[in-house]
Short mmCIF file of C-alpha atoms in Angstrom, two decimals:
data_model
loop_
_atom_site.label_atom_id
_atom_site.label_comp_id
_atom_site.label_asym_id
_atom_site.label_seq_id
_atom_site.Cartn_x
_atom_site.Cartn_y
_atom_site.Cartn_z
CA UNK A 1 -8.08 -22.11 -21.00
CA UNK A 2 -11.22 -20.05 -21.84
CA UNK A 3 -11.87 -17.60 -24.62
CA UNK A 4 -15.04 -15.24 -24.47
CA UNK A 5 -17.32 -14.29 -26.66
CA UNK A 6 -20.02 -11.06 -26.52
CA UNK A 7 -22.80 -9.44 -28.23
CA UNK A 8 -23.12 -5.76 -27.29
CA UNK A 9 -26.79 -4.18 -27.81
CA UNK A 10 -27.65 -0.20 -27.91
CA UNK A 11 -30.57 -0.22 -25.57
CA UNK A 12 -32.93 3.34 -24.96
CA UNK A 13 -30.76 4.33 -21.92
CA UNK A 14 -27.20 2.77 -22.54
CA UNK A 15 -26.08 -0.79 -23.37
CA UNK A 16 -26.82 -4.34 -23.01
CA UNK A 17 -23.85 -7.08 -22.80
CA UNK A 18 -24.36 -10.76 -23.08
CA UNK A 19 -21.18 -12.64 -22.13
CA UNK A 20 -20.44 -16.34 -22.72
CA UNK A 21 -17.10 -18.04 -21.90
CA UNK A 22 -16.15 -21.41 -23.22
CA UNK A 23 -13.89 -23.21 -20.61
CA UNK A 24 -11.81 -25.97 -22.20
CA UNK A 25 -8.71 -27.72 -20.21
CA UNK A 26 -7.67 -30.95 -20.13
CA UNK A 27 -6.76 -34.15 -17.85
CA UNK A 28 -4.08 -36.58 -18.68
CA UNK A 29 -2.96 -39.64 -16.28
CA UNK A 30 0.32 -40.27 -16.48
CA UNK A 31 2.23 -42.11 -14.32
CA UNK A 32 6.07 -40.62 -14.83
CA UNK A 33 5.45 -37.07 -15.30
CA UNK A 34 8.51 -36.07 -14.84
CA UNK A 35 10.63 -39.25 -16.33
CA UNK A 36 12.45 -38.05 -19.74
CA UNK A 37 10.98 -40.57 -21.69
CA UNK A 38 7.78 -38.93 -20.85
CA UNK A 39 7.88 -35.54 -23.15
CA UNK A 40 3.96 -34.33 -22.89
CA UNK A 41 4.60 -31.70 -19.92
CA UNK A 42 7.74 -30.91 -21.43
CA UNK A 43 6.08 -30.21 -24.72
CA UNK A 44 3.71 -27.53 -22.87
CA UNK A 45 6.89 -25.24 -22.61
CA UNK A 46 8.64 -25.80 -25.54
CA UNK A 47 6.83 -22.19 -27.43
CA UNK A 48 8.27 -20.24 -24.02
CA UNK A 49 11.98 -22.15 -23.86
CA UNK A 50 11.44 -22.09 -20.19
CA UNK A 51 9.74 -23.18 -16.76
CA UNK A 52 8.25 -21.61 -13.93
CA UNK A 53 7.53 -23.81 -11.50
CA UNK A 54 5.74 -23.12 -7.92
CA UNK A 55 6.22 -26.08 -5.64
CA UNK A 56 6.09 -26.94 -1.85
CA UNK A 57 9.16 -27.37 0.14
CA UNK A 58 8.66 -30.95 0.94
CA UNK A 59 7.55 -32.07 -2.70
CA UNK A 60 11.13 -30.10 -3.76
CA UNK A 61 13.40 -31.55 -1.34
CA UNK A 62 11.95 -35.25 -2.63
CA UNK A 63 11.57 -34.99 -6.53
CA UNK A 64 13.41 -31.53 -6.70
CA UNK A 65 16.66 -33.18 -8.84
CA UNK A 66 14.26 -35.13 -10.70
CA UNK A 67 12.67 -31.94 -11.92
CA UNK A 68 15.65 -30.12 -13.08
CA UNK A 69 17.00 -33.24 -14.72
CA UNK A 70 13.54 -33.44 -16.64
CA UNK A 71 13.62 -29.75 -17.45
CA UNK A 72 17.49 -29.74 -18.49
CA UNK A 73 16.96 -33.25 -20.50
CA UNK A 74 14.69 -30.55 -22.81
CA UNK A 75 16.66 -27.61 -22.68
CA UNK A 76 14.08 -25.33 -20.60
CA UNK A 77 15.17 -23.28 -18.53
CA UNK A 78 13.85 -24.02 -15.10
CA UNK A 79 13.29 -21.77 -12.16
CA UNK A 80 11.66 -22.71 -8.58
CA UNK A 81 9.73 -20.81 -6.14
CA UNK A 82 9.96 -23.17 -3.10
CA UNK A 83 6.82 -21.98 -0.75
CA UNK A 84 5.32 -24.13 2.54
CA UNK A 85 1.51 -23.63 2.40
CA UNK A 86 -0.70 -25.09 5.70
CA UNK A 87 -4.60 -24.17 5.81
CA UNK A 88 -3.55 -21.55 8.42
CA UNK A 89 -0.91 -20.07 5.88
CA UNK A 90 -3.03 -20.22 2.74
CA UNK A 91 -3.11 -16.58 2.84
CA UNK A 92 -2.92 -13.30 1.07
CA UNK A 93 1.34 -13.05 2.15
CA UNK A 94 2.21 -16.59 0.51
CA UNK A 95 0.01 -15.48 -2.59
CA UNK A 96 1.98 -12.35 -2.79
CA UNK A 97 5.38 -14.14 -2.49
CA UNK A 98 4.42 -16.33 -5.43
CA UNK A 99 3.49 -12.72 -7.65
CA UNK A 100 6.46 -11.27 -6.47
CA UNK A 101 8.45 -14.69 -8.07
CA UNK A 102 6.30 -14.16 -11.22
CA UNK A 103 7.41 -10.41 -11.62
CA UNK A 104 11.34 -11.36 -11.01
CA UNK A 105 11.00 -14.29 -13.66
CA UNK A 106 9.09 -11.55 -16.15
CA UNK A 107 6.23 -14.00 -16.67
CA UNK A 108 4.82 -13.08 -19.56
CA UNK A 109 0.57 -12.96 -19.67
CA UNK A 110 -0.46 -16.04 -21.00
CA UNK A 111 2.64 -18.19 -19.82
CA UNK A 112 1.49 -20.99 -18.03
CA UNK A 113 3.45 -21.46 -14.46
CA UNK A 114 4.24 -25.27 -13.71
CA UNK A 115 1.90 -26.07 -10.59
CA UNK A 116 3.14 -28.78 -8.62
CA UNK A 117 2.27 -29.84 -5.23
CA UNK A 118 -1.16 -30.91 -3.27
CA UNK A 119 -4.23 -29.01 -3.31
CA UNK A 120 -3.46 -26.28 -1.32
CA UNK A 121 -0.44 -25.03 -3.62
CA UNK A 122 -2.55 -25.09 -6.51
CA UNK A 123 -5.55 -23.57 -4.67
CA UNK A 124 -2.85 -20.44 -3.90
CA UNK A 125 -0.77 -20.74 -7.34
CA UNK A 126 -3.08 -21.44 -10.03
CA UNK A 127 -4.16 -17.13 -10.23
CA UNK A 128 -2.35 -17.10 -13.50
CA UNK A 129 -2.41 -19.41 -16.59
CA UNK A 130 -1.19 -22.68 -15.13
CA UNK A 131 -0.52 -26.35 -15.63
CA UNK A 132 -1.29 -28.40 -12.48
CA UNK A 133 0.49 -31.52 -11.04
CA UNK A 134 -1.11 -32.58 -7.81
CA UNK A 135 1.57 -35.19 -5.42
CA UNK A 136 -1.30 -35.81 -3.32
CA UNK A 137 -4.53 -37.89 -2.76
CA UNK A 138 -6.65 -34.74 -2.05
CA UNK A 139 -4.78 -33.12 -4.83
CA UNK A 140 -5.09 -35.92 -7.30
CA UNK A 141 -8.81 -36.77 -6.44
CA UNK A 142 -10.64 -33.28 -5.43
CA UNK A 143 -8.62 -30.18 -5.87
CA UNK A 144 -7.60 -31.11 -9.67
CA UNK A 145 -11.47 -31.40 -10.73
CA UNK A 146 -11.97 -27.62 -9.25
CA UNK A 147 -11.07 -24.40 -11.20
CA UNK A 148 -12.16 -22.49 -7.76
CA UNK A 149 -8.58 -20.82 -6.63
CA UNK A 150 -8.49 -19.11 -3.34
CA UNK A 151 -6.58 -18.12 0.03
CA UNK A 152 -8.61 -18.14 3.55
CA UNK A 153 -8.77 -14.90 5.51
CA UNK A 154 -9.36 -14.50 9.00
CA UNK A 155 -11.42 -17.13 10.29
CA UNK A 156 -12.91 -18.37 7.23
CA UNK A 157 -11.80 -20.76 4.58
CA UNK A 158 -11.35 -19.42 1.03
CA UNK A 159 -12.75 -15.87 1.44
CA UNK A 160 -10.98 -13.96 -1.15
CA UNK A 161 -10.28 -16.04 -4.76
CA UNK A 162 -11.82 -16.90 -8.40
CA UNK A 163 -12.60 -19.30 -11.00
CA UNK A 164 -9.51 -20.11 -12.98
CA UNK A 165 -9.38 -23.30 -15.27
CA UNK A 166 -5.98 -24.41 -15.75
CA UNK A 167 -4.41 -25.10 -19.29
CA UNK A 168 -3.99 -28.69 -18.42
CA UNK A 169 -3.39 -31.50 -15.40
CA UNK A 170 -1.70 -34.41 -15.37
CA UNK A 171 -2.19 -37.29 -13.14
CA UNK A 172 0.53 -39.08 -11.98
CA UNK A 173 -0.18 -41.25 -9.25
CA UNK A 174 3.04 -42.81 -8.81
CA UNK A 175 3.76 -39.56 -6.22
CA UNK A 176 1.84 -42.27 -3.75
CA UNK A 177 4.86 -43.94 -3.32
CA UNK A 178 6.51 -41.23 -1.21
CA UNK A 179 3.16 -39.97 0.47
CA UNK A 180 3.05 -40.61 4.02
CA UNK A 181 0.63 -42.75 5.17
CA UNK A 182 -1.53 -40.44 7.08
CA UNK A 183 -1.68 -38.17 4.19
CA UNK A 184 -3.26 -41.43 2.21
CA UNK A 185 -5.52 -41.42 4.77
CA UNK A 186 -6.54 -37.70 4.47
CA UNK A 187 -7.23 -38.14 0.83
CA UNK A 188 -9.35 -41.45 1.64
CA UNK A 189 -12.14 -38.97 2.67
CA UNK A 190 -12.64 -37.42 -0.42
CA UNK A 191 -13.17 -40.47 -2.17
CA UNK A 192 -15.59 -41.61 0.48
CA UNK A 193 -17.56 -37.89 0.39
CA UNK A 194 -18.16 -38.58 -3.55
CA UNK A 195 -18.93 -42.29 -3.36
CA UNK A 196 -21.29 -42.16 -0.75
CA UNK A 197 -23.68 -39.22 -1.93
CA UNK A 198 -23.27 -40.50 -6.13
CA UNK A 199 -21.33 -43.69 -7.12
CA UNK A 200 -22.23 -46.57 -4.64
CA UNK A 201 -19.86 -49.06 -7.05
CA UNK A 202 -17.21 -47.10 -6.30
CA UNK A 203 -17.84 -46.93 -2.35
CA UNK A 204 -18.59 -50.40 -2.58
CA UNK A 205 -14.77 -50.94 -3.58
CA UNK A 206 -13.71 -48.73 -0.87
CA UNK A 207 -15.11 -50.44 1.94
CA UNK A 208 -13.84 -53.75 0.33
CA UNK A 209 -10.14 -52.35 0.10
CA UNK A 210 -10.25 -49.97 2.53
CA UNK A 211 -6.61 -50.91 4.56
CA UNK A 212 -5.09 -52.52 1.52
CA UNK A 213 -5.62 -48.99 -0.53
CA UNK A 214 -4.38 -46.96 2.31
CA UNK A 215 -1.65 -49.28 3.53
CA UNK A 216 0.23 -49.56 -0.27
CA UNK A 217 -0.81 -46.25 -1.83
CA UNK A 218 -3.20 -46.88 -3.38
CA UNK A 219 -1.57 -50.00 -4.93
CA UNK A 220 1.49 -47.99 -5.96
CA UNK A 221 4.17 -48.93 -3.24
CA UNK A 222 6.23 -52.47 -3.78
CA UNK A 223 4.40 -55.32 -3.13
CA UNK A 224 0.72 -54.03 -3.87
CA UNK A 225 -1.05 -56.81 -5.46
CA UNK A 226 -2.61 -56.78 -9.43
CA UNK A 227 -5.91 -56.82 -7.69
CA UNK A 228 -5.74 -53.89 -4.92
CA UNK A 229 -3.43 -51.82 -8.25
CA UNK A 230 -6.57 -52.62 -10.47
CA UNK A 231 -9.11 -51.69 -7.98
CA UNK A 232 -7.36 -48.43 -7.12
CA UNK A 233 -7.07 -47.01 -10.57
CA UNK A 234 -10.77 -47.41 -10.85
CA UNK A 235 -11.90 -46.32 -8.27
CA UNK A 236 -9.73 -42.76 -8.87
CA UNK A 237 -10.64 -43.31 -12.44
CA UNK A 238 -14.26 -43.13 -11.60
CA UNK A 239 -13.88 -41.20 -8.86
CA UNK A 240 -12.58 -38.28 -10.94
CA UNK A 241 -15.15 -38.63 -13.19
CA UNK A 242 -17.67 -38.63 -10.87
CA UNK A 243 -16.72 -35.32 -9.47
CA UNK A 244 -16.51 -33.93 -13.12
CA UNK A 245 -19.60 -34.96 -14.11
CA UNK A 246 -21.00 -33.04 -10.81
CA UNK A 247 -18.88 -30.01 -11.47
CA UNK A 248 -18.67 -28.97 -15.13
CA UNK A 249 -22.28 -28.12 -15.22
CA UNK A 250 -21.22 -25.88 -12.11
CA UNK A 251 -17.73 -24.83 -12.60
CA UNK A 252 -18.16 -21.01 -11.01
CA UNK A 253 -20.31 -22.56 -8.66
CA UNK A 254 -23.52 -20.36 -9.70
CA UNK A 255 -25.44 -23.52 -8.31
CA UNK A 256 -25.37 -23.93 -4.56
CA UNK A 257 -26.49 -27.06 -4.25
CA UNK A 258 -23.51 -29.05 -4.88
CA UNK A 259 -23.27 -32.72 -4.04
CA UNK A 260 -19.75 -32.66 -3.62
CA UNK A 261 -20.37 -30.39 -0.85
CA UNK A 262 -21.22 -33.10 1.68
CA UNK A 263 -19.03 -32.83 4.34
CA UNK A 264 -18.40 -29.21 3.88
CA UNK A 265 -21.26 -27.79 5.67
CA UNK A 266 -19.62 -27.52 9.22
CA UNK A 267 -16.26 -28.53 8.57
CA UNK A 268 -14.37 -25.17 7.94
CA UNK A 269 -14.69 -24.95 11.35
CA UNK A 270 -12.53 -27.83 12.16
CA UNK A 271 -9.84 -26.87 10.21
CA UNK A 272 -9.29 -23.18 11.49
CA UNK A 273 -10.36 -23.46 15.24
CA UNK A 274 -8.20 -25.48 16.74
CA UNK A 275 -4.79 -24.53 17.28
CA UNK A 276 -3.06 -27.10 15.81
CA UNK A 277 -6.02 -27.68 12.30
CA UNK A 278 -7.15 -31.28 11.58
CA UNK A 279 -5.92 -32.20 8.43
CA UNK A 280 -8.69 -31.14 5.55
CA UNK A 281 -9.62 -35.07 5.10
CA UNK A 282 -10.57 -35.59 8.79
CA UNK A 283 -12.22 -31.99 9.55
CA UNK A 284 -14.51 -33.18 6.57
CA UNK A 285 -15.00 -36.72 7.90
CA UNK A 286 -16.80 -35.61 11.14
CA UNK A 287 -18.82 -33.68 9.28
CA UNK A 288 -19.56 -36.49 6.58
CA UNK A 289 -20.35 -38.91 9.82
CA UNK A 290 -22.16 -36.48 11.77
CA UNK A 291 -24.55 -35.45 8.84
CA UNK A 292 -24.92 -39.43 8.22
CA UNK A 293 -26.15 -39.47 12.11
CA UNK A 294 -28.72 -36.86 11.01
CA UNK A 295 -29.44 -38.22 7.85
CA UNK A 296 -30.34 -41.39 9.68
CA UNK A 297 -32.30 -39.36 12.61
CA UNK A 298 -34.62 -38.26 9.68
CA UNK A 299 -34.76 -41.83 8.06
CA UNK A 300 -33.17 -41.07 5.06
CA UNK A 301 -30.33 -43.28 5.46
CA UNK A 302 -31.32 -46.59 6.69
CA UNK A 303 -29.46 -47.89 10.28
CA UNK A 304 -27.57 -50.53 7.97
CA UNK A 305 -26.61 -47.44 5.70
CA UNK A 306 -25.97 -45.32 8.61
CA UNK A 307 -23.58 -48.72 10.30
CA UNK A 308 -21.45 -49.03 7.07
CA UNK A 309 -20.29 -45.52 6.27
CA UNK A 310 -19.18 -44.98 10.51
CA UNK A 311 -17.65 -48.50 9.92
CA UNK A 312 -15.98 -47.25 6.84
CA UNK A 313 -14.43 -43.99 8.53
CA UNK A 314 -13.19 -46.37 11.71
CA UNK A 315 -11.26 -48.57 10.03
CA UNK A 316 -9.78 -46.24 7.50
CA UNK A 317 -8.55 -44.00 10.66
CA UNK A 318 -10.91 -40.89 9.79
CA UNK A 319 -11.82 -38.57 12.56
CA UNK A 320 -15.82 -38.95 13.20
CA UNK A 321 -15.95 -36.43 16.32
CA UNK A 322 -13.54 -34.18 17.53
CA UNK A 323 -14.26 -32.51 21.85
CA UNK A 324 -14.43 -29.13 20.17
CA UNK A 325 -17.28 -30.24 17.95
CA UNK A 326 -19.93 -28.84 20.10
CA UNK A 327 -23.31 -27.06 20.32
CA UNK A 328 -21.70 -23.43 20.02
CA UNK A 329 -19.18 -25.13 17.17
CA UNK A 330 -21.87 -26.44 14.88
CA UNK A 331 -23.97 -22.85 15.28
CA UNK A 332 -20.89 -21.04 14.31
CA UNK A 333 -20.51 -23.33 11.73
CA UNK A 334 -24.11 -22.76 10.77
CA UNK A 335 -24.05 -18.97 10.42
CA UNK A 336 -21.26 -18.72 8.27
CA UNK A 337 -22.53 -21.69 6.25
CA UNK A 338 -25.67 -19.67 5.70
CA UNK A 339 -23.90 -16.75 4.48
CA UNK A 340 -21.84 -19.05 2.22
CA UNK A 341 -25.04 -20.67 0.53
CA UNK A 342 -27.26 -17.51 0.33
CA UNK A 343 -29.74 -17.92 3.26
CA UNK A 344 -30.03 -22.06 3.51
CA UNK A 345 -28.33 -24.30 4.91
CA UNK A 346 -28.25 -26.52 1.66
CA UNK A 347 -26.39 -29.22 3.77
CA UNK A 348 -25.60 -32.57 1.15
CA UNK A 349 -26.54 -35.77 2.98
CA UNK A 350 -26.28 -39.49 1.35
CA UNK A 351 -30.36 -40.45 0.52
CA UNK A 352 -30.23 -43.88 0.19
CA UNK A 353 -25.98 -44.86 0.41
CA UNK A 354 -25.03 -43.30 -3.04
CA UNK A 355 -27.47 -40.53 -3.85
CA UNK A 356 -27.71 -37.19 -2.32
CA UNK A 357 -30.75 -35.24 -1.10
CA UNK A 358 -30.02 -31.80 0.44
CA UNK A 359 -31.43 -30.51 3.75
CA UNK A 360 -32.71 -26.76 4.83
CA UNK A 361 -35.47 -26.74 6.66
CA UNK A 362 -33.42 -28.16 9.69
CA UNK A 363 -33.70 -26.50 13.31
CA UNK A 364 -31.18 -25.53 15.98
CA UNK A 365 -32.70 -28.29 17.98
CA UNK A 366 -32.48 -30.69 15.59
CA UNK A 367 -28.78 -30.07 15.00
CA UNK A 368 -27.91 -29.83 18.78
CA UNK A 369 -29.81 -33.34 19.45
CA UNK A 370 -28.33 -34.87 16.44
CA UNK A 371 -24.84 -33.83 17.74
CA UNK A 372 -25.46 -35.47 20.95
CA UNK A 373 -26.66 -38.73 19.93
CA UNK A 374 -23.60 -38.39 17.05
CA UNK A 375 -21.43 -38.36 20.28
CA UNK A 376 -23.23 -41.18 22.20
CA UNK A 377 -22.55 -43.42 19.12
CA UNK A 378 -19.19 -42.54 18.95
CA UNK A 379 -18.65 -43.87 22.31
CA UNK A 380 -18.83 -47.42 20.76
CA UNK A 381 -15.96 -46.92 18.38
CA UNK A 382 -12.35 -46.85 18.67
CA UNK A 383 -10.90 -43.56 20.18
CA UNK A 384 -14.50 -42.42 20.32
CA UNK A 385 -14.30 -41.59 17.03
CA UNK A 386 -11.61 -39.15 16.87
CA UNK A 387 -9.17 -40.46 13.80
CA UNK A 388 -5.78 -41.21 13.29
CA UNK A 389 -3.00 -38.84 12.66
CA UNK A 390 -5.56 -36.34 12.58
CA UNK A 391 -3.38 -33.45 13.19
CA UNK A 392 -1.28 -31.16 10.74
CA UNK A 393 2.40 -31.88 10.93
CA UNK A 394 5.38 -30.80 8.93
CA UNK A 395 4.21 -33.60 6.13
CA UNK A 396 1.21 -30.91 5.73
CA UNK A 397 3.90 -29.15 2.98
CA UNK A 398 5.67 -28.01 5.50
CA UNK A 399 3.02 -26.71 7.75
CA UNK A 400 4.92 -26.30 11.30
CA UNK A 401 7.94 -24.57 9.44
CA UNK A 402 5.69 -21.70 8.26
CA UNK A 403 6.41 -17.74 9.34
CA UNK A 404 4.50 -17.21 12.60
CA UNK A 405 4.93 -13.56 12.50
CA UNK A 406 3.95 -13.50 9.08
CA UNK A 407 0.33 -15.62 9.99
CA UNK A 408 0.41 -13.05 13.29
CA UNK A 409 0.69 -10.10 10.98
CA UNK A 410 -2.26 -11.16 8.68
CA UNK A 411 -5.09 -12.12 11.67
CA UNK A 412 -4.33 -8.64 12.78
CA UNK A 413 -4.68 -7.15 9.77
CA UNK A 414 -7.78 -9.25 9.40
CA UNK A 415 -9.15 -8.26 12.81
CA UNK A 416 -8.88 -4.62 12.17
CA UNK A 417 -10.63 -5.22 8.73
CA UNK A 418 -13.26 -6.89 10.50
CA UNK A 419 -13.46 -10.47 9.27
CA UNK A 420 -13.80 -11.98 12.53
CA UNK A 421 -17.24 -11.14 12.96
CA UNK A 422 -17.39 -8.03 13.47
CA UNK A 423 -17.97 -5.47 10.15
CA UNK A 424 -17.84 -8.29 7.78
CA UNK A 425 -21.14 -9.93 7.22
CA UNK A 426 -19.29 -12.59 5.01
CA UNK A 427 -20.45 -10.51 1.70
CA UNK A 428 -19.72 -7.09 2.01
CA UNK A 429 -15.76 -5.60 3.17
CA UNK A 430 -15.17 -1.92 4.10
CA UNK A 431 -12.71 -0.08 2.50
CA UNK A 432 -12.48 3.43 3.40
CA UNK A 433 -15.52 4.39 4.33
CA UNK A 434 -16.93 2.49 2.12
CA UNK A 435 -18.91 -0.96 1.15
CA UNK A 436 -16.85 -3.03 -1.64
CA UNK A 437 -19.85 -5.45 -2.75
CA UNK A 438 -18.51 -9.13 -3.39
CA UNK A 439 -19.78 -12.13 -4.70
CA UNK A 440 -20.85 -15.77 -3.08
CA UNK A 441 -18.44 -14.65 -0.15
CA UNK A 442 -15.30 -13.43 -2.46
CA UNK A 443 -14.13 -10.09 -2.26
CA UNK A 444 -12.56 -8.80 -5.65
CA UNK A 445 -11.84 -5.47 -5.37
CA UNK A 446 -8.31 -4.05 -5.64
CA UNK A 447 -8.75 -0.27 -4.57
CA UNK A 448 -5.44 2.24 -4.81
CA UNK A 449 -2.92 -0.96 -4.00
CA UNK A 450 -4.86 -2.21 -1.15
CA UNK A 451 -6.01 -6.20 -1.64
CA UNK A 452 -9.69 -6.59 -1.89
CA UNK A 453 -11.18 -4.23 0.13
CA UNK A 454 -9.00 -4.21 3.09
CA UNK A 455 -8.26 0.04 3.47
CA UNK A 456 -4.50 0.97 4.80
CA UNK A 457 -3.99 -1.67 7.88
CA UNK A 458 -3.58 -4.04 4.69
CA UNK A 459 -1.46 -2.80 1.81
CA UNK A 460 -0.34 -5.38 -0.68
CA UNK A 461 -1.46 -7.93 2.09
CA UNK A 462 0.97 -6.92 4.10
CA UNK A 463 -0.04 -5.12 8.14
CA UNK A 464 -0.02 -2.06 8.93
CA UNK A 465 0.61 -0.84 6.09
CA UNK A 466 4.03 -2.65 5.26
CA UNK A 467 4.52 -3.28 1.80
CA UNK A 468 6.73 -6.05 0.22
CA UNK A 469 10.65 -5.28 0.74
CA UNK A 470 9.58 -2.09 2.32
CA UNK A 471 12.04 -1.61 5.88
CA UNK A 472 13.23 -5.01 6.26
CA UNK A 473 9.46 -6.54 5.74
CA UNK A 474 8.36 -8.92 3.09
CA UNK A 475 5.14 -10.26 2.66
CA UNK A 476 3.91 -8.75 6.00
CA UNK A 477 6.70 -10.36 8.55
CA UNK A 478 10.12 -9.32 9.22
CA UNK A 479 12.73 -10.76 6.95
#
């Protein structure tokens, strides 16, 4: 929650406004969220005498009757809006579904919806007051410490959002249990991105569990020993903290420097140019290594350095090289990047293992021969590099299942608007004629009903002008 407070000033010409907003929201870990015995969530929704609740498909389908037992066991009245959200369906449609869900349930303006589901359901859901569960590693570990909520549009990652604190998350970690393997894996890399550039103790523990944490989720499945248990709660413990620590300071991300942004120079490009995306943990992994590889080509990170975070990625599964990471990949990667960070590159790299120095005055050249000795050295690992399971799949909340005319409608819609490089300089979106100014890459204009900036090929997010329930469309594909 935040509350805002303002001086206004009579100045010669007009007026002056200083603007100050206290952000205050809170973490809990419980394991049992949604066990009776444990009332605290229950508690948050006791003053409305009911629940909305935004979830993924997959997350319903496995705790869904827990839920409504939970909800029922309190006498709140629970409703569901069941969505499937993959990195190429994080988009302007499946936000609109979830308003048009909020409408029908008469939300009222400072209910909180119940958020429950990885990162990317609470990166598309939390545009409202909102309590957050995250069932996932990636959820758990990185999206819960961010208040940045967001869609992706065209061909870039989180184009169009805000900064929205939610009221409160709870961490329960006992959804590891049911998390598929690969999906522990995926999560692995965040805890290795914020270890390796700030909390060596903690990536010290990593590398020294490394399969055991993976193998029993994170010492939640039957059979995980005291030891791997205790390790893995502090190393999320600390890990969360960690990324706090880094982030409060920063929470609208005024600062571009961020150290948590190591492994996020180069890797939206991984995620949205294949056809089938890598998985958000190893698109960020090949970015982590490969900066590592330059970090090292510079001497920053010693060869020993350099040897143990590759070694770590290996035998955790992560993806250190992909064959469409090439030279015309990483300058792609390094325009939009730019654009992104204001002009520099700004790219995080570990300066000794567990501190962070950031690099900017970094050439073309440099890049291009650090990518091919990157590639060399990948030749003496297993797979050359490329990671396990690296590939979305329907464990991706429901990834495969998702609308393809409704993704279909939106890239043309996105085309015409000229996010794919071509009137859309990554700040600046036409709308009519005109140029809607946005801010650090975020569009927030809302112009006559059409979605930030995007003139009639895009009403309500919707092509060609097709609005929600308007002949047989809803949300921009055909029902």
């Amino acid at each position: 929650m935040s509350d805002l407070t303002a001086s206004v000033l009579e100045t010669k010409n007009g007026f002056h406004v200083d603007g100050y907003e206290k952000i205050s929201y809170d973490f809990t870990f419980l394991d049992g969220v949604f066990n009776v015995e444990n009332r605290q969530l229950a508690e948050c929704y006791q003053k409305w005498g009911r629940v909305l609740a935004v979830t993924d498909m997959n997350v319903f389908n496995m705790y869904g009757e827990q839920i409504e037992k939970y909800f029922q066991h309190y006498n709140l009245e629970l409703k569901v809006h069941k969505t499937k959200i993959g990195e190429k369906a994080k988009t302007i449609p499946t936000f609109l579904s979830i308003v048009d869900s909020m409408t029908e349930f008469g939300i009222y303006r400072k209910e909180p919806v119940l958020v429950v589901g990885g990162g990317l359901v609470t990166d598309v859901a939390g545009n409202t007051n909102f309590i957050r569960v995250p069932t996932t590693v990636i959820g758990l570990i990185d999206a819960s410490v961010s208040i940045k909520v967001a869609v992706n549009y065209g061909n870039y990652k989180n184009r169009l959002g805000a900064y929205h604190a939610p009221m409160h998350t709870f961490l329960d970690f006992t959804f590891l249990r049911s998390l598929p393997t690969a999906q522990i894996r995926n999560g692995f890399a965040e805890l290795i991105k914020i270890s390796s550039c700030s909390h060596l103790p903690t990536f010290d523990l990593l590398d020294k569990y490394c399969e055991q944490l993976i193998s029993t989720g994170f010492g939640r499945c039957d059979g995980a020993s005291d030891e791997v248990r205790d390790a893995a709660d502090k190393i999320n413990r600390e890990g969360i903290h960690e990324m706090l620590k880094l982030e409060t300071p920063n929470l609208h991300e005024i600062g571009l420097d961020r150290v948590i942004a190591y492994g996020h120079t180069w890797s939206p490009m991984h995620e949205l140019v294949p056809e089938t995306p890598l998985r958000h943990g190893h698109a960020i992994s090949i970015d982590m290594a490969y900066s590592a590889t330059l970090a090292n080509s510079r001497k920053l990170l010693s060869d020993e350095e350099h040897h143990r975070i590759l070694n770590l990625f290996s035998r955790a599964g992560l993806s250190m090289d992909h064959p469409q990471f090439d030279e015309d990949i990483l300058d792609k990667g390094t325009v939009a990047i730019l654009k992104t960070r204001d002009g520099k590159l700004r790219a995080a790299v570990p300066n000794p293992l567990g501190s962070c120095t950031f690099l900017n005055d970094v050439s073309a050249e440099e890049l291009n021969a650090a990518l091919r000795r990157h590639k060399a050295i990948m030749k003496g690992y297993p797979r050359n590099g490329e990671g396990l399971e690296a590939f979305v799949d329907a464990s991706d909340t429901g990834y495969t299942e998702n609308n393809q005319k409704e993704a279909e409608a939106l890239e043309a819609a996105a085309e015409k608007a000229g996010s794919l490089n071509a009137t859309m300089d990554g700040y600046n979106v036409v709308h009519g004629g005109k140029v809607m100014n946005g801010v650090n890459g975020h569009t927030n204009v809302h112009v006559n009903g059409h979605f930030n900036g995007v003139a009639e090929h895009l009403a309500n997010g919707s092509a060609k002008g097709l609005t929600n329930g308007v002949d047989g469309f809803t949300n921009g594909a055909k029902a």
